[in-house]
Amino acid sequence: MSILVIAGRFFGWTLQYVPEHPSLSNFDVENQSWLILLVCALLDKASKVLNSFTNNFYVNQDERELKKQRRKQSNRESARRSRLRKQAECEELGQRAESLKEENASLRAEVNRLRKEYEDLLSQNASLKEKLGQLQQKADDPRLDKKERNYSDGNEKNHTDFNAKPDEGNQT
């Protein structure tokens, strides 16, 4: 019987027919049992190494999955912070726009007030220029005598008011 067949039966493996190596047919039972123990020890060691690799594979796979989950969570948090930052910027811009609208309305009201004041001053200036022109015409008119010129100039000291009552202290 082949050593592999014996080892297979020992471990409960189901093996197909494995031909016996010619050099192994000369072993006696004692040598075969020693060889079986050696093969069992090697298989045990190989099994432990294989389990270690398998465990490492699963551990590495678990670590990769854990890293992937952490990265996803980190990305979610980053996206959330980005959304919050963007929302805050939008709110700030909205407040700034509202403030600028109010300032714009205030400035428009000030411009309208100044425009009306300007138009009033232009009208007043035109009226004063017209009066000045009339006064200059009267001053240049040779038909008016000196008294009338002084009266039209607003210099009332030189004019006699005929409607005034006589001075009570100086009655003649």
Tab-separated table of N, CA and C in Angstrom:
chain	number	residue	atom	x	y	z
A	1	MET	N	0.847	-1.161	0.000
A	1	MET	CA	0.000	0.000	0.000
A	1	MET	C	0.896	1.229	0.000
A	2	SER	N	0.451	2.248	-0.672
A	2	SER	CA	1.234	3.463	-0.828
A	2	SER	C	1.175	4.293	0.447
A	3	ILE	N	2.233	5.054	0.666
A	3	ILE	CA	2.299	5.926	1.850
A	3	ILE	C	1.225	6.993	1.761
A	4	LEU	N	1.000	7.510	0.594
A	4	LEU	CA	-0.026	8.539	0.439
A	4	LEU	C	-1.404	7.972	0.722
A	5	VAL	N	-1.620	6.735	0.363
A	5	VAL	CA	-2.908	6.109	0.627
A	5	VAL	C	-3.094	5.950	2.124
A	6	ILE	N	-2.004	5.517	2.814
A	6	ILE	CA	-2.068	5.351	4.266
A	6	ILE	C	-2.304	6.703	4.931
A	7	ALA	N	-1.552	7.711	4.504
A	7	ALA	CA	-1.721	9.054	5.074
A	7	ALA	C	-3.108	9.572	4.775
A	8	GLY	N	-3.589	9.285	3.597
A	8	GLY	CA	-4.927	9.725	3.225
A	8	GLY	C	-5.981	9.099	4.099
A	9	ARG	N	-5.811	7.816	4.397
A	9	ARG	CA	-6.781	7.149	5.256
A	9	ARG	C	-6.693	7.703	6.672
A	10	PHE	N	-5.465	8.022	7.114
A	10	PHE	CA	-5.247	8.561	8.455
A	10	PHE	C	-5.988	9.892	8.618
A	11	PHE	N	-5.910	10.746	7.590
A	11	PHE	CA	-6.538	12.071	7.662
A	11	PHE	C	-7.971	12.069	7.162
A	12	GLY	N	-8.423	10.944	6.688
A	12	GLY	CA	-9.798	10.868	6.220
A	12	GLY	C	-9.981	11.414	4.824
A	13	TRP	N	-8.895	11.432	4.056
A	13	TRP	CA	-9.003	11.923	2.690
A	13	TRP	C	-9.506	10.816	1.797
A	14	THR	N	-10.205	11.196	0.766
A	14	THR	CA	-10.570	10.205	-0.245
A	14	THR	C	-9.668	10.433	-1.432
A	15	LEU	N	-8.852	9.445	-1.739
A	15	LEU	CA	-7.877	9.588	-2.819
A	15	LEU	C	-8.193	8.610	-3.935
A	16	GLN	N	-7.874	9.030	-5.100
A	16	GLN	CA	-7.907	8.098	-6.224
A	16	GLN	C	-6.707	7.171	-6.082
A	17	TYR	N	-6.626	6.244	-6.946
A	17	TYR	CA	-5.501	5.310	-6.910
A	17	TYR	C	-4.226	6.073	-7.155
A	18	VAL	N	-3.272	5.921	-6.248
A	18	VAL	CA	-1.955	6.529	-6.390
A	18	VAL	C	-0.964	5.383	-6.503
A	19	PRO	N	-0.250	5.281	-7.607
A	19	PRO	CA	0.700	4.163	-7.735
A	19	PRO	C	1.815	4.293	-6.730
A	20	GLU	N	2.278	3.194	-6.253
A	20	GLU	CA	3.337	3.154	-5.256
A	20	GLU	C	4.666	3.351	-5.954
A	21	HIS	N	5.482	4.176	-5.356
A	21	HIS	CA	6.811	4.398	-5.907
A	21	HIS	C	7.638	3.138	-5.712
A	22	PRO	N	8.399	2.734	-6.729
A	22	PRO	CA	9.146	1.470	-6.613
A	22	PRO	C	10.130	1.446	-5.462
A	23	SER	N	10.741	2.569	-5.139
A	23	SER	CA	11.736	2.547	-4.064
A	23	SER	C	11.094	2.392	-2.701
A	24	LEU	N	9.794	2.717	-2.589
A	24	LEU	CA	9.122	2.629	-1.308
A	24	LEU	C	8.605	1.216	-1.028
A	25	SER	N	8.593	0.365	-1.980
A	25	SER	CA	8.065	-0.987	-1.772
A	25	SER	C	8.978	-1.835	-0.914
A	26	ASN	N	10.226	-1.461	-0.749
A	26	ASN	CA	11.179	-2.219	0.038
A	26	ASN	C	11.088	-1.904	1.524
A	27	PHE	N	10.319	-0.844	1.892
A	27	PHE	CA	10.254	-0.483	3.307
A	27	PHE	C	9.456	-1.515	4.055
A	28	ASP	N	9.907	-1.752	5.240
A	28	ASP	CA	9.102	-2.630	6.097
A	28	ASP	C	8.085	-1.788	6.837
A	29	VAL	N	7.229	-2.368	7.612
A	29	VAL	CA	6.144	-1.677	8.298
A	29	VAL	C	6.688	-0.641	9.261
A	30	GLU	N	7.784	-0.958	9.915
A	30	GLU	CA	8.352	-0.024	10.882
A	30	GLU	C	8.813	1.235	10.175
A	31	ASN	N	9.484	1.067	9.048
A	31	ASN	CA	9.946	2.240	8.295
A	31	ASN	C	8.761	3.007	7.719
A	32	GLN	N	7.744	2.253	7.324
A	32	GLN	CA	6.575	2.926	6.765
A	32	GLN	C	5.851	3.747	7.828
A	33	SER	N	5.755	3.244	9.045
A	33	SER	CA	5.091	4.017	10.093
A	33	SER	C	5.904	5.262	10.445
A	34	TRP	N	7.228	5.119	10.419
A	34	TRP	CA	8.066	6.305	10.661
A	34	TRP	C	7.839	7.320	9.559
A	35	LEU	N	7.758	6.840	8.339
A	35	LEU	CA	7.543	7.712	7.202
A	35	LEU	C	6.153	8.351	7.263
A	36	ILE	N	5.181	7.570	7.720
A	36	ILE	CA	3.826	8.103	7.865
A	36	ILE	C	3.818	9.224	8.895
A	37	LEU	N	4.525	9.030	10.005
A	37	LEU	CA	4.598	10.083	11.025
A	37	LEU	C	5.273	11.336	10.466
A	38	LEU	N	6.298	11.109	9.676
A	38	LEU	CA	7.002	12.233	9.060
A	38	LEU	C	6.071	12.984	8.110
A	39	VAL	N	5.359	12.231	7.286
A	39	VAL	CA	4.430	12.856	6.349
A	39	VAL	C	3.321	13.571	7.113
A	40	CYS	N	2.835	12.934	8.188
A	40	CYS	CA	1.791	13.573	9.002
A	40	CYS	C	2.295	14.872	9.608
A	41	ALA	N	3.532	14.861	10.104
A	41	ALA	CA	4.106	16.075	10.684
A	41	ALA	C	4.243	17.159	9.614
A	42	LEU	N	4.696	16.740	8.422
A	42	LEU	CA	4.833	17.709	7.332
A	42	LEU	C	3.467	18.249	6.907
A	43	LEU	N	2.494	17.346	6.838
A	43	LEU	CA	1.147	17.785	6.470
A	43	LEU	C	0.566	18.717	7.535
A	44	ASP	N	0.845	18.395	8.802
A	44	ASP	CA	0.369	19.251	9.890
A	44	ASP	C	0.997	20.636	9.776
A	45	LYS	N	2.305	20.648	9.522
A	45	LYS	CA	3.016	21.924	9.368
A	45	LYS	C	2.481	22.675	8.152
A	46	ALA	N	2.293	21.925	7.050
A	46	ALA	CA	1.761	22.552	5.837
A	46	ALA	C	0.359	23.088	6.091
A	47	SER	N	-0.428	22.337	6.843
A	47	SER	CA	-1.786	22.771	7.164
A	47	SER	C	-1.757	24.057	7.980
A	48	LYS	N	-0.824	24.119	8.967
A	48	LYS	CA	-0.709	25.333	9.781
A	48	LYS	C	-0.277	26.526	8.927
A	49	VAL	N	0.684	26.291	8.036
A	49	VAL	CA	1.148	27.373	7.162
A	49	VAL	C	0.011	27.820	6.249
A	50	LEU	N	-0.703	26.820	5.696
A	50	LEU	CA	-1.826	27.141	4.825
A	50	LEU	C	-2.908	27.902	5.595
A	51	ASN	N	-3.196	27.452	6.821
A	51	ASN	CA	-4.172	28.167	7.656
A	51	ASN	C	-3.711	29.588	7.952
A	52	SER	N	-2.399	29.721	8.201
A	52	SER	CA	-1.839	31.040	8.466
A	52	SER	C	-2.023	31.936	7.247
A	53	PHE	N	-1.694	31.382	6.057
A	53	PHE	CA	-1.891	32.168	4.837
A	53	PHE	C	-3.367	32.489	4.625
A	54	THR	N	-4.209	31.494	4.869
A	54	THR	CA	-5.649	31.700	4.709
A	54	THR	C	-6.143	32.749	5.695
A	55	ASN	N	-5.697	32.612	6.957
A	55	ASN	CA	-6.094	33.607	7.965
A	55	ASN	C	-5.590	34.992	7.587
A	56	ASN	N	-4.310	35.045	7.139
A	56	ASN	CA	-3.754	36.332	6.717
A	56	ASN	C	-4.541	36.891	5.541
A	57	PHE	N	-4.920	35.982	4.633
A	57	PHE	CA	-5.714	36.425	3.488
A	57	PHE	C	-7.026	37.038	3.967
A	58	TYR	N	-7.705	36.313	4.873
A	58	TYR	CA	-8.977	36.832	5.374
A	58	TYR	C	-8.776	38.074	6.228
A	59	VAL	N	-7.692	38.087	7.023
A	59	VAL	CA	-7.397	39.276	7.834
A	59	VAL	C	-7.109	40.448	6.913
A	60	ASN	N	-6.271	40.187	5.876
A	60	ASN	CA	-5.969	41.261	4.929
A	60	ASN	C	-7.235	41.708	4.202
A	61	GLN	N	-8.065	40.724	3.862
A	61	GLN	CA	-9.316	41.058	3.202
A	61	GLN	C	-10.208	41.858	4.153
A	62	ASP	N	-10.260	41.449	5.417
A	62	ASP	CA	-11.042	42.193	6.408
A	62	ASP	C	-10.471	43.592	6.607
A	63	GLU	N	-9.122	43.667	6.656
A	63	GLU	CA	-8.489	44.981	6.813
A	63	GLU	C	-8.797	45.870	5.615
A	64	ARG	N	-8.738	45.279	4.419
A	64	ARG	CA	-9.059	46.054	3.223
A	64	ARG	C	-10.509	46.521	3.260
A	65	GLU	N	-11.387	45.628	3.663
A	65	GLU	CA	-12.806	45.985	3.762
A	65	GLU	C	-13.008	47.076	4.814
A	66	LEU	N	-12.288	46.942	5.943
A	66	LEU	CA	-12.379	47.946	6.999
A	66	LEU	C	-11.854	49.297	6.501
A	67	LYS	N	-10.710	49.274	5.793
A	67	LYS	CA	-10.161	50.511	5.234
A	67	LYS	C	-11.134	51.120	4.234
A	68	LYS	N	-11.743	50.259	3.434
A	68	LYS	CA	-12.711	50.724	2.450
A	68	LYS	C	-13.895	51.389	3.143
A	69	GLN	N	-14.381	50.765	4.213
A	69	GLN	CA	-15.503	51.332	4.971
A	69	GLN	C	-15.110	52.662	5.617
A	70	ARG	N	-13.875	52.703	6.171
A	70	ARG	CA	-13.396	53.955	6.783
A	70	ARG	C	-13.291	55.058	5.735
A	71	ARG	N	-12.748	54.701	4.559
A	71	ARG	CA	-12.606	55.668	3.480
A	71	ARG	C	-13.986	56.178	3.034
A	72	LYS	N	-14.951	55.267	2.917
A	72	LYS	CA	-16.310	55.677	2.550
A	72	LYS	C	-16.876	56.641	3.589
A	73	GLN	N	-16.692	56.286	4.868
A	73	GLN	CA	-17.202	57.140	5.946
A	73	GLN	C	-16.512	58.501	5.925
A	74	SER	N	-15.196	58.475	5.708
A	74	SER	CA	-14.441	59.723	5.639
A	74	SER	C	-14.935	60.580	4.469
A	75	ASN	N	-15.174	59.935	3.335
A	75	ASN	CA	-15.680	60.665	2.169
A	75	ASN	C	-17.072	61.235	2.439
A	76	ARG	N	-17.899	60.475	3.124
A	76	ARG	CA	-19.237	60.968	3.462
A	76	ARG	C	-19.135	62.206	4.352
A	77	GLU	N	-18.256	62.126	5.364
A	77	GLU	CA	-18.076	63.266	6.276
A	77	GLU	C	-17.545	64.476	5.520
A	78	SER	N	-16.584	64.232	4.649
A	78	SER	CA	-16.020	65.322	3.858
A	78	SER	C	-17.090	65.954	2.971
A	79	ALA	N	-17.905	65.122	2.344
A	79	ALA	CA	-18.992	65.631	1.497
A	79	ALA	C	-20.000	66.414	2.339
A	80	ARG	N	-20.296	65.928	3.539
A	80	ARG	CA	-21.235	66.624	4.429
A	80	ARG	C	-20.681	67.996	4.817
A	81	ARG	N	-19.384	68.012	5.186
A	81	ARG	CA	-18.763	69.298	5.540
A	81	ARG	C	-18.773	70.248	4.344
A	82	SER	N	-18.508	69.705	3.177
A	82	SER	CA	-18.510	70.525	1.967
A	82	SER	C	-19.903	71.093	1.700
A	83	ARG	N	-20.925	70.258	1.862
A	83	ARG	CA	-22.297	70.742	1.675
A	83	ARG	C	-22.634	71.831	2.692
A	84	LEU	N	-22.247	71.622	3.952
A	84	LEU	CA	-22.520	72.624	4.991
A	84	LEU	C	-21.795	73.932	4.691
A	85	ARG	N	-20.534	73.813	4.249
A	85	ARG	CA	-19.753	75.002	3.919
A	85	ARG	C	-20.409	75.746	2.748
A	86	LYS	N	-20.830	75.000	1.747
A	86	LYS	CA	-21.482	75.607	0.593
A	86	LYS	C	-22.796	76.268	0.999
A	87	GLN	N	-23.557	75.605	1.864
A	87	GLN	CA	-24.823	76.164	2.345
A	87	GLN	C	-24.563	77.461	3.117
A	88	ALA	N	-23.526	77.459	3.962
A	88	ALA	CA	-23.195	78.671	4.730
A	88	ALA	C	-22.786	79.802	3.785
A	89	GLU	N	-22.005	79.467	2.753
A	89	GLU	CA	-21.595	80.484	1.786
A	89	GLU	C	-22.812	81.050	1.061
A	90	CYS	N	-23.746	80.169	0.693
A	90	CYS	CA	-24.969	80.629	0.012
A	90	CYS	C	-25.777	81.546	0.918
A	91	GLU	N	-25.911	81.169	2.188
A	91	GLU	CA	-26.655	82.011	3.131
A	91	GLU	C	-25.964	83.356	3.308
A	92	GLU	N	-24.640	83.332	3.410
A	92	GLU	CA	-23.882	84.574	3.569
A	92	GLU	C	-24.051	85.462	2.337
A	93	LEU	N	-23.986	84.838	1.140
A	93	LEU	CA	-24.183	85.615	-0.083
A	93	LEU	C	-25.606	86.171	-0.157
A	94	GLY	N	-26.581	85.394	0.307
A	94	GLY	CA	-27.958	85.875	0.328
A	94	GLY	C	-28.109	87.079	1.239
A	95	GLN	N	-27.485	87.006	2.418
A	95	GLN	CA	-27.541	88.129	3.360
A	95	GLN	C	-26.841	89.350	2.774
A	96	ARG	N	-25.697	89.103	2.124
A	96	ARG	CA	-24.950	90.210	1.524
A	96	ARG	C	-25.769	90.851	0.403
A	97	ALA	N	-26.424	90.004	-0.408
A	97	ALA	CA	-27.263	90.527	-1.490
A	97	ALA	C	-28.402	91.370	-0.918
A	98	GLU	N	-29.009	90.890	0.153
A	98	GLU	CA	-30.104	91.633	0.793
A	98	GLU	C	-29.592	92.970	1.323
A	99	SER	N	-28.423	92.945	1.961
A	99	SER	CA	-27.826	94.170	2.491
A	99	SER	C	-27.520	95.151	1.357
A	100	LEU	N	-26.989	94.621	0.250
A	100	LEU	CA	-26.668	95.490	-0.887
A	100	LEU	C	-27.939	96.055	-1.525
A	101	LYS	N	-29.014	95.271	-1.543
A	101	LYS	CA	-30.287	95.785	-2.061
A	101	LYS	C	-30.771	96.954	-1.206
A	102	GLU	N	-30.679	96.793	0.121
A	102	GLU	CA	-31.101	97.870	1.025
A	102	GLU	C	-30.236	99.109	0.825
A	103	GLU	N	-28.920	98.895	0.714
A	103	GLU	CA	-28.005	100.017	0.501
A	103	GLU	C	-28.307	100.697	-0.833
A	104	ASN	N	-28.583	99.887	-1.859
A	104	ASN	CA	-28.908	100.423	-3.175
A	104	ASN	C	-30.178	101.268	-3.115
A	105	ALA	N	-31.197	100.769	-2.418
A	105	ALA	CA	-32.449	101.524	-2.278
A	105	ALA	C	-32.196	102.845	-1.554
A	106	SER	N	-31.376	102.796	-0.509
A	106	SER	CA	-31.049	104.006	0.245
A	106	SER	C	-30.307	105.010	-0.644
A	107	LEU	N	-29.350	104.507	-1.423
A	107	LEU	CA	-28.592	105.397	-2.312
A	107	LEU	C	-29.491	105.980	-3.408
A	108	ARG	N	-30.420	105.165	-3.922
A	108	ARG	CA	-31.350	105.679	-4.934
A	108	ARG	C	-32.220	106.799	-4.340
A	109	ALA	N	-32.690	106.609	-3.109
A	109	ALA	CA	-33.493	107.640	-2.451
A	109	ALA	C	-32.667	108.913	-2.276
A	110	GLU	N	-31.407	108.758	-1.895
A	110	GLU	CA	-30.519	109.917	-1.723
A	110	GLU	C	-30.294	110.621	-3.060
A	111	VAL	N	-30.097	109.842	-4.128
A	111	VAL	CA	-29.912	110.427	-5.464
A	111	VAL	C	-31.170	111.190	-5.874
A	112	ASN	N	-32.340	110.609	-5.634
A	112	ASN	CA	-33.593	111.291	-5.980
A	112	ASN	C	-33.757	112.583	-5.187
A	113	ARG	N	-33.405	112.535	-3.893
A	113	ARG	CA	-33.490	113.741	-3.062
A	113	ARG	C	-32.541	114.817	-3.587
A	114	LEU	N	-31.305	114.414	-3.912
A	114	LEU	CA	-30.325	115.377	-4.420
A	114	LEU	C	-30.731	115.908	-5.796
A	115	ARG	N	-31.327	115.042	-6.625
A	115	ARG	CA	-31.776	115.479	-7.953
A	115	ARG	C	-32.875	116.539	-7.803
A	116	LYS	N	-33.817	116.307	-6.881
A	116	LYS	CA	-34.900	117.279	-6.655
A	116	LYS	C	-34.318	118.585	-6.120
A	117	GLU	N	-33.377	118.460	-5.174
A	117	GLU	CA	-32.738	119.664	-4.627
A	117	GLU	C	-32.008	120.424	-5.733
A	118	TYR	N	-31.329	119.685	-6.606
A	118	TYR	CA	-30.609	120.288	-7.727
A	118	TYR	C	-31.582	121.019	-8.652
A	119	GLU	N	-32.706	120.357	-8.973
A	119	GLU	CA	-33.708	120.983	-9.848
A	119	GLU	C	-34.301	122.229	-9.192
A	120	ASP	N	-34.543	122.160	-7.886
A	120	ASP	CA	-35.057	123.335	-7.162
A	120	ASP	C	-34.042	124.472	-7.203
A	121	LEU	N	-32.776	124.132	-7.004
A	121	LEU	CA	-31.729	125.162	-7.040
A	121	LEU	C	-31.578	125.740	-8.446
A	122	LEU	N	-31.713	124.886	-9.474
A	122	LEU	CA	-31.652	125.396	-10.847
A	122	LEU	C	-32.796	126.375	-11.100
A	123	SER	N	-33.984	126.005	-10.641
A	123	SER	CA	-35.158	126.873	-10.808
A	123	SER	C	-34.958	128.187	-10.060
A	124	GLN	N	-34.468	128.070	-8.841
A	124	GLN	CA	-34.220	129.264	-8.022
A	124	GLN	C	-33.151	130.135	-8.685
A	125	ASN	N	-32.123	129.515	-9.220
A	125	ASN	CA	-31.045	130.239	-9.888
A	125	ASN	C	-31.582	130.955	-11.130
A	126	ALA	N	-32.420	130.255	-11.898
A	126	ALA	CA	-32.999	130.879	-13.098
A	126	ALA	C	-33.862	132.075	-12.708
A	127	SER	N	-34.636	131.934	-11.637
A	127	SER	CA	-35.488	133.030	-11.162
A	127	SER	C	-34.634	134.222	-10.733
A	128	LEU	N	-33.561	133.936	-10.013
A	128	LEU	CA	-32.677	135.026	-9.562
A	128	LEU	C	-31.990	135.696	-10.752
A	129	LYS	N	-31.612	134.921	-11.751
A	129	LYS	CA	-30.981	135.506	-12.944
A	129	LYS	C	-31.974	136.407	-13.683
A	130	GLU	N	-33.224	135.964	-13.728
A	130	GLU	CA	-34.254	136.772	-14.386
A	130	GLU	C	-34.449	138.096	-13.646
A	131	LYS	N	-34.514	138.038	-12.321
A	131	LYS	CA	-34.657	139.262	-11.520
A	131	LYS	C	-33.454	140.175	-11.723
A	132	LEU	N	-32.278	139.561	-11.758
A	132	LEU	CA	-31.061	140.347	-11.956
A	132	LEU	C	-31.093	141.042	-13.314
A	133	GLY	N	-31.542	140.323	-14.322
A	133	GLY	CA	-31.644	140.929	-15.659
A	133	GLY	C	-32.620	142.086	-15.670
A	134	GLN	N	-33.743	141.927	-14.990
A	134	GLN	CA	-34.737	143.004	-14.915
A	134	GLN	C	-34.164	144.211	-14.191
A	135	LEU	N	-33.461	143.964	-13.112
A	135	LEU	CA	-32.875	145.075	-12.346
A	135	LEU	C	-31.801	145.786	-13.156
A	136	GLN	N	-31.039	145.023	-13.925
A	136	GLN	CA	-30.000	145.661	-14.741
A	136	GLN	C	-30.634	146.497	-15.855
A	137	GLN	N	-31.748	146.001	-16.396
A	137	GLN	CA	-32.443	146.784	-17.427
A	137	GLN	C	-32.944	148.102	-16.853
A	138	LYS	N	-33.520	148.052	-15.664
A	138	LYS	CA	-34.023	149.269	-15.025
A	138	LYS	C	-32.883	150.227	-14.722
A	139	ALA	N	-31.759	149.690	-14.300
A	139	ALA	CA	-30.620	150.547	-13.959
A	139	ALA	C	-30.063	151.213	-15.210
A	140	ASP	N	-30.143	150.516	-16.323
A	140	ASP	CA	-29.599	151.066	-17.561
A	140	ASP	C	-30.620	151.941	-18.309
A	141	ASP	N	-31.875	151.964	-17.903
A	141	ASP	CA	-32.921	152.718	-18.600
A	141	ASP	C	-32.745	154.217	-18.296
A	142	PRO	N	-32.544	155.051	-19.311
A	142	PRO	CA	-32.325	156.486	-19.086
A	142	PRO	C	-33.601	157.216	-18.685
A	143	ARG	N	-34.734	156.634	-18.897
A	143	ARG	CA	-35.985	157.306	-18.575
A	143	ARG	C	-36.221	157.397	-17.076
A	144	LEU	N	-35.606	156.486	-16.332
A	144	LEU	CA	-35.827	156.504	-14.886
A	144	LEU	C	-34.911	157.533	-14.259
A	145	ASP	N	-35.434	158.294	-13.344
A	145	ASP	CA	-34.564	159.237	-12.664
A	145	ASP	C	-33.859	158.557	-11.507
A	146	LYS	N	-33.058	159.262	-10.865
A	146	LYS	CA	-32.198	158.700	-9.822
A	146	LYS	C	-33.010	158.145	-8.680
A	147	LYS	N	-34.081	158.793	-8.296
A	147	LYS	CA	-34.884	158.325	-7.175
A	147	LYS	C	-35.515	156.977	-7.486
A	148	GLU	N	-36.042	156.867	-8.661
A	148	GLU	CA	-36.676	155.607	-9.022
A	148	GLU	C	-35.655	154.479	-9.104
A	149	ARG	N	-34.452	154.802	-9.590
A	149	ARG	CA	-33.408	153.783	-9.667
A	149	ARG	C	-33.041	153.295	-8.286
A	150	ASN	N	-32.909	154.230	-7.367
A	150	ASN	CA	-32.556	153.848	-6.006
A	150	ASN	C	-33.659	153.015	-5.369
A	151	TYR	N	-34.910	153.397	-5.656
A	151	TYR	CA	-36.022	152.640	-5.084
A	151	TYR	C	-36.069	151.226	-5.664
A	152	SER	N	-35.840	151.112	-6.925
A	152	SER	CA	-35.879	149.777	-7.540
A	152	SER	C	-34.671	148.951	-7.132
A	153	ASP	N	-33.600	149.604	-6.730
A	153	ASP	CA	-32.420	148.873	-6.255
A	153	ASP	C	-32.612	148.379	-4.839
A	154	GLY	N	-33.642	148.826	-4.165
A	154	GLY	CA	-33.891	148.400	-2.799
A	154	GLY	C	-33.270	149.343	-1.795
A	155	ASN	N	-32.752	150.464	-2.230
A	155	ASN	CA	-32.143	151.435	-1.343
A	155	ASN	C	-33.228	152.430	-0.950
A	156	GLU	N	-33.885	152.195	0.153
A	156	GLU	CA	-35.054	152.968	0.533
A	156	GLU	C	-34.705	154.217	1.350
A	157	LYS	N	-33.479	154.410	1.725
A	157	LYS	CA	-33.109	155.581	2.519
A	157	LYS	C	-33.295	156.875	1.715
A	158	ASN	N	-33.025	156.794	0.485
A	158	ASN	CA	-33.074	157.989	-0.348
A	158	ASN	C	-34.487	158.314	-0.821
A	159	HIS	N	-35.449	157.504	-0.465
A	159	HIS	CA	-36.816	157.709	-0.942
A	159	HIS	C	-37.659	158.359	0.150
A	160	THR	N	-38.603	159.132	-0.281
A	160	THR	CA	-39.538	159.756	0.624
A	160	THR	C	-40.813	158.961	0.566
A	161	ASP	N	-41.256	158.610	1.748
A	161	ASP	CA	-42.495	157.846	1.804
A	161	ASP	C	-43.610	158.844	2.065
A	162	PHE	N	-44.425	159.030	1.031
A	162	PHE	CA	-45.484	160.019	1.160
A	162	PHE	C	-46.647	159.506	1.993
A	163	ASN	N	-46.733	158.272	2.195
A	163	ASN	CA	-47.823	157.697	2.976
A	163	ASN	C	-47.485	157.628	4.456
A	164	ALA	N	-46.284	157.961	4.831
A	164	ALA	CA	-45.867	157.852	6.221
A	164	ALA	C	-46.452	159.004	7.006
A	165	LYS	N	-46.688	158.803	8.270
A	165	LYS	CA	-47.213	159.840	9.143
A	165	LYS	C	-46.082	160.791	9.485
A	166	PRO	N	-46.423	162.045	9.649
A	166	PRO	CA	-45.355	162.983	10.015
A	166	PRO	C	-44.841	162.694	11.410
A	167	ASP	N	-43.634	163.036	11.617
A	167	ASP	CA	-42.971	162.789	12.887
A	167	ASP	C	-43.621	163.662	13.935
A	168	GLU	N	-44.069	163.119	15.030
A	168	GLU	CA	-44.811	163.858	16.039
A	168	GLU	C	-43.935	164.865	16.768
A	169	GLY	N	-42.717	164.621	16.904
A	169	GLY	CA	-41.827	165.550	17.605
A	169	GLY	C	-41.455	166.749	16.762
A	170	ASN	N	-41.496	166.656	15.461
A	170	ASN	CA	-41.101	167.710	14.538
A	170	ASN	C	-42.315	168.256	13.787
A	171	GLN	N	-43.250	168.732	14.445
A	171	GLN	CA	-44.400	169.274	13.740
A	171	GLN	C	-44.147	170.746	13.453
A	172	THR	N	-44.389	171.161	12.279
A	172	THR	CA	-44.167	172.537	11.889
A	172	THR	C	-45.435	173.292	11.671
